[in-house]
XYZ file of C-alpha atoms in Angstrom:
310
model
C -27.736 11.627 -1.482
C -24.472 9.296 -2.002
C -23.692 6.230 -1.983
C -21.000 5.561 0.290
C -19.212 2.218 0.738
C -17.402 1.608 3.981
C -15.002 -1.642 4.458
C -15.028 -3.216 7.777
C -17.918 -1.346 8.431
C -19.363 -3.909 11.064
C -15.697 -3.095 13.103
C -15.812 -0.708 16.157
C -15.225 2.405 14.179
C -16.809 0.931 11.253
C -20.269 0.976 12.579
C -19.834 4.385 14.287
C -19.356 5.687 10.960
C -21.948 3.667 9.200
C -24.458 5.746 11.904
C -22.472 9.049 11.146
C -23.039 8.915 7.894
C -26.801 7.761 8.224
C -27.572 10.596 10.035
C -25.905 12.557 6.935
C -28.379 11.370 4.862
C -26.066 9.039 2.703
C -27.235 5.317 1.942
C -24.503 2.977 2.859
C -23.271 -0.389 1.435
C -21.430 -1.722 4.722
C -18.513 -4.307 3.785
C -17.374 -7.108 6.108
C -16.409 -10.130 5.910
C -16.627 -10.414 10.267
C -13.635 -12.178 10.939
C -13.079 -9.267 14.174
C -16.408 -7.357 13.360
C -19.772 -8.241 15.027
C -23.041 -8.413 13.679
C -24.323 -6.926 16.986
C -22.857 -3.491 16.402
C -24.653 -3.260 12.803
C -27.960 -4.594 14.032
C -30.088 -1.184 14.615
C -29.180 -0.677 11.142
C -30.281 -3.815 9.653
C -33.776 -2.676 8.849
C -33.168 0.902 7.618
C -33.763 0.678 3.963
C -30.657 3.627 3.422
C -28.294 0.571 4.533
C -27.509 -2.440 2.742
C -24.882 -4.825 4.727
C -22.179 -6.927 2.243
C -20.685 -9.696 3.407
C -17.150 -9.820 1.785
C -13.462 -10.329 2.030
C -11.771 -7.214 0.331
C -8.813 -9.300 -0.475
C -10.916 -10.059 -3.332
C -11.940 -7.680 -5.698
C -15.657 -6.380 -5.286
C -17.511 -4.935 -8.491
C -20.452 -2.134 -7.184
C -21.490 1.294 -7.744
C -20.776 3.794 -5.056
C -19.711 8.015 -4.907
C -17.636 7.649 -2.614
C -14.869 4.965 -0.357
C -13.905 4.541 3.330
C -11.347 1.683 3.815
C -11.139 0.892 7.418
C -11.155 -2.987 6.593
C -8.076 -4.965 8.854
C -7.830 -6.369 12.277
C -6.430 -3.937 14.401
C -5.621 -5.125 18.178
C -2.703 -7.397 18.603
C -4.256 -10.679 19.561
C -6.563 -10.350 16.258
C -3.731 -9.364 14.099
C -0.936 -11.818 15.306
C -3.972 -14.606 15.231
C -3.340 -14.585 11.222
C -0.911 -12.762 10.240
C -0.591 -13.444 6.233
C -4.132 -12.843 6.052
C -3.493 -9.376 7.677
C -1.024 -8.361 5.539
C -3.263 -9.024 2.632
C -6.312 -8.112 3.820
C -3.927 -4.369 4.011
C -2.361 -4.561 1.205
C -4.129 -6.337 -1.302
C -7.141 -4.791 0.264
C -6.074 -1.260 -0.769
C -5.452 -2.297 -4.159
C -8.801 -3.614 -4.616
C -10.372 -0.771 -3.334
C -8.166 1.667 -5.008
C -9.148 -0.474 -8.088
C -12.669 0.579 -7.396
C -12.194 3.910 -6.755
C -9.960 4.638 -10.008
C -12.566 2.808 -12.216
C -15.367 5.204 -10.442
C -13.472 8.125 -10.624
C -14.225 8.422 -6.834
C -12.447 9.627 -3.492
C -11.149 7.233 -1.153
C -10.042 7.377 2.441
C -7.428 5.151 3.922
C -7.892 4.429 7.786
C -4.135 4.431 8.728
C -2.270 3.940 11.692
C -0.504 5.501 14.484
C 1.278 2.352 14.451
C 3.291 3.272 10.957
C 5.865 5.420 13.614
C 6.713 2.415 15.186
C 8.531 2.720 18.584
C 9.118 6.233 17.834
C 12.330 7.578 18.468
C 10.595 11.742 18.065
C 8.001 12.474 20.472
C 4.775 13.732 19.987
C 4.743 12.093 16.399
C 4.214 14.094 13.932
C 3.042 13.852 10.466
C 6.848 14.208 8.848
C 8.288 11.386 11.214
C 9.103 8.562 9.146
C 9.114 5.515 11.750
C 11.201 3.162 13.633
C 9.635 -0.105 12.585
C 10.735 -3.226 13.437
C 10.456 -4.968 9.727
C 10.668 -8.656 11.264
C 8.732 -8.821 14.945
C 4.995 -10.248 15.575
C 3.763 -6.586 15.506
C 4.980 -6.139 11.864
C 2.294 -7.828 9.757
C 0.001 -4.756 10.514
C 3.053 -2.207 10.902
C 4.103 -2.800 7.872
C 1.044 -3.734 5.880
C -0.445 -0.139 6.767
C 2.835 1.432 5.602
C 2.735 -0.424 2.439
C -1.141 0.968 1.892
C -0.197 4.304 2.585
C 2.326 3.815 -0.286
C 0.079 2.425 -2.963
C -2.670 4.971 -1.830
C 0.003 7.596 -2.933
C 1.275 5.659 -5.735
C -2.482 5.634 -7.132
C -2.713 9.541 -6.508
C 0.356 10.290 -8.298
C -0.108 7.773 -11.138
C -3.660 7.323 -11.789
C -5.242 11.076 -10.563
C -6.959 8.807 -7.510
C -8.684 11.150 -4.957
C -7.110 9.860 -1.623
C -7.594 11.089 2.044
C -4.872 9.466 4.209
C -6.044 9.100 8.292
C -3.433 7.974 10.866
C -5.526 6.902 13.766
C -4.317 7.314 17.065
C -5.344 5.090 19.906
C -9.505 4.989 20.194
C -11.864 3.531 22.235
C -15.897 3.700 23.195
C -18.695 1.312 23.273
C -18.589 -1.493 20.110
C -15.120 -2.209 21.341
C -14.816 -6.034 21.322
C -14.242 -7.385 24.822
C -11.809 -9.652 24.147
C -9.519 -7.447 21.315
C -6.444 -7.079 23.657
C -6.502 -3.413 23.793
C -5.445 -1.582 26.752
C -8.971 0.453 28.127
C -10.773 -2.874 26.913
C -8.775 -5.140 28.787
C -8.502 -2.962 32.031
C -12.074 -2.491 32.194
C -13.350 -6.120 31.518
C -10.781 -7.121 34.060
C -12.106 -4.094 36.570
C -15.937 -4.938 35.933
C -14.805 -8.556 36.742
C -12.970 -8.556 39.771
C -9.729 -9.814 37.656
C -6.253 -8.967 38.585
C -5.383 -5.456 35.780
C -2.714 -7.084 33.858
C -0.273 -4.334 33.453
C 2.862 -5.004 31.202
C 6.371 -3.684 31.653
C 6.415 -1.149 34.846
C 3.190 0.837 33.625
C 4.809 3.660 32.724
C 4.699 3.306 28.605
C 2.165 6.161 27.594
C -0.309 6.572 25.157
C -2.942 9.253 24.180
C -6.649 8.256 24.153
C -9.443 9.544 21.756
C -12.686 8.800 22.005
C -14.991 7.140 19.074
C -17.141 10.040 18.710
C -13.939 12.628 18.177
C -12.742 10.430 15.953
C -15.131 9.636 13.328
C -15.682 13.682 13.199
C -12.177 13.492 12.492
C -12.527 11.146 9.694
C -16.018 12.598 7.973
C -14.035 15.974 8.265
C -11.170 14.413 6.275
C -13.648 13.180 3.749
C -15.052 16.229 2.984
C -11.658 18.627 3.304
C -10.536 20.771 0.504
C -9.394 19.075 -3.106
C -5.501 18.574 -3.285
C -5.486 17.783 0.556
C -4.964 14.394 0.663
C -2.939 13.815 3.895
C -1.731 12.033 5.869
C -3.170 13.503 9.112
C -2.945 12.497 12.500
C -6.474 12.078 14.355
C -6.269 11.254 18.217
C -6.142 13.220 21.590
C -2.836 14.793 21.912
C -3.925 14.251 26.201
C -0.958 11.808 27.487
C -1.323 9.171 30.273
C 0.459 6.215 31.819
C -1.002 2.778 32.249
C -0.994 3.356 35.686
C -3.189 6.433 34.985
C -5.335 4.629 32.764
C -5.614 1.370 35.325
C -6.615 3.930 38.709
C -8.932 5.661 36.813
C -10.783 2.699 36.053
C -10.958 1.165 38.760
C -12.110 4.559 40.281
C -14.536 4.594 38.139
C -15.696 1.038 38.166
C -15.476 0.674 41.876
C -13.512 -2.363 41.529
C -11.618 -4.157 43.910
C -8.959 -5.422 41.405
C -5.447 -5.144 41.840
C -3.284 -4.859 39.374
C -0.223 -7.518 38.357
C 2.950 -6.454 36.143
C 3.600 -8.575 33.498
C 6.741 -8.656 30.810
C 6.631 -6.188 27.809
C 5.820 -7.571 24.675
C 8.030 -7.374 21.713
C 8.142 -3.899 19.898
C 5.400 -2.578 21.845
C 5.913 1.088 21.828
C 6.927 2.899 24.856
C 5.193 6.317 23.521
C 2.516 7.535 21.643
C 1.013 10.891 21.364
C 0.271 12.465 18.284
C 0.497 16.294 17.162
C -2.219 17.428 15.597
C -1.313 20.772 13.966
C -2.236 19.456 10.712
C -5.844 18.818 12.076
C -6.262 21.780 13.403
C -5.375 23.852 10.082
C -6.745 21.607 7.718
C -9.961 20.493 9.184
C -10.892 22.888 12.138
C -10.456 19.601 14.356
C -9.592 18.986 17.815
C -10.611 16.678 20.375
C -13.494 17.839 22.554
C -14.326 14.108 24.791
C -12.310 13.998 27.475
C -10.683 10.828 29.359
C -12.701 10.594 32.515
C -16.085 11.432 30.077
C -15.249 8.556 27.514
C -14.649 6.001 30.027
C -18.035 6.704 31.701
C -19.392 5.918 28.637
C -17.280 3.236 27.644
C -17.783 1.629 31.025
C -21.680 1.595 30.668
C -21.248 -0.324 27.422
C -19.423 -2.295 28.763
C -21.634 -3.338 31.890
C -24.265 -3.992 29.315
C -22.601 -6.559 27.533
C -20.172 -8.621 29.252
């Protein structure tokens, strides 16, 4: 049995992976110090004695005994990010170096959620791992652009100078129930607004794309990483390579919903990218990985969450 420490595990992936690896028969110490994750989506776990729930800020250091380190600790939807950003940038960067800290004192592995979001507005399309970025270094959007391209560095950095066994993750655009109603992400927002009655607010024409994985895909994704071969240490892309519109996204659900909402267009906010779909080659070789949740399937799913709490 290990002893595996996840940061930010009360988050939306967070607590998917505290059940994933629950059910693998690890005990975990779950890390949070809640200023975007919820109590609610840790709460079956509360009283199963294999989990033991931290609250913490990992901008400061943290001094326990664990085998092994997932660091998925940050805000990551716009409206949470851009709320604070200094304390976003930290909480990546100075974040990573206290758990990198951790994990070179333990002699441990560690695995960095990245970010789709590193490629910027990408000027190569699908992105893959070798793209470098087109970043805007100064816009509202770079606090967590650039602060997950800064971890990535000092995650290498610690590989190359201290021996530090990293696994590097860029996540692509996820969703599925724990998402937080409110977080400003795209299949949040249209479905709240669906479920509601709202107006869909739909910014620029509609036709920006991106690819959409669902939770369960990608937290195999990410336990696969864990556990790949020694010396592979990344970084890999983990999303759905599918590819849809806004519109596509917005008709679907309010197919599926059986709203009556119609949907308003709205101006484009700054640096928002206009495409996003990730190649996952890599994936494919290095973990036997691929998608297997389709679109329409997680949005059924994501929708009945959804009806339950809002």
């Amino acid at each position: 049995m290990k002893r595996v420490l996840v940061s930010g595990g009360g988050g939306f992936l967070g607590s998917h992976l505290c059940d994933r690896l629950l059910k693998e028969g690890n005990e975990v110490l779950c890390v949070d110090n809640f200023f975007t994750g919820n109590r609610r989506n840790i709460h079956h776990l509360l009283d199963n004695k294999n989990f033991e729930l931290l609250r913490h800020d990992v901008t400061h250091p943290l001094y326990v005994e664990v085998d092994e380190i997932y660091n998925l600790a940050c805000p990551a939807s716009p409206i949470h990010y851009q709320f604070d950003p200094v304390q976003t940038t930290k909480t990546s960067v100075i974040g990573a170096m206290n758990m990198l800290g951790l994990a070179k004192r333990l002699k441990i592995k560690i695995l960095q959620a990245s970010t789709s979001e590193i490629y910027g507005d990408p000027e190569v399309h699908p992105q893959p791992e070798t793209y470098k970025g087109s970043v805007n270094t100064l816009g509202p959007r770079a606090c967590y652009d650039e602060g997950k391209r800064c971890a990535e560095t000092l995650f290498f950095d610690y590989y190359r100078q201290h021996k530090v066994a990293i696994k590097v993750m860029r996540i692509f655009n996820t969703y599925g129930p724990r998402m937080h109603p409110n977080d400003g992400r795209v299949v949040s927002n249209f479905i709240v607004q669906a479920l509601q009655g709202k107006d869909i607010t739909m910014y620029g024409d509609g036709m920006q794309t991106r690819s959409f994985c669902y939770v369960d895909d990608n937290i195999e994704g990410m336990f696969r990483l864990m556990n790949s071969r020694d010396g592979f240490t990344g970084p890999v892309n983990i999303g759905n390579p599918g590819e849809f519109t806004m519109l596509e996204l917005a008709r679907q659900i309010i197919e599926l919903t059986n709203s009556k909402s119609k949907m308003i267009f709205l101006p484009l906010p700054q640096d928002d990218p206009m495409q996003r779909k990730p190649l996952i080659d890599l994936a494919k070789k290095e973990l036997d990985w691929e998608p297997t949740v389709n679109l329409r399937e997680g949005l059924v799913k994501t929708i009945k969450y959804f009806e339950s709490v809002i």
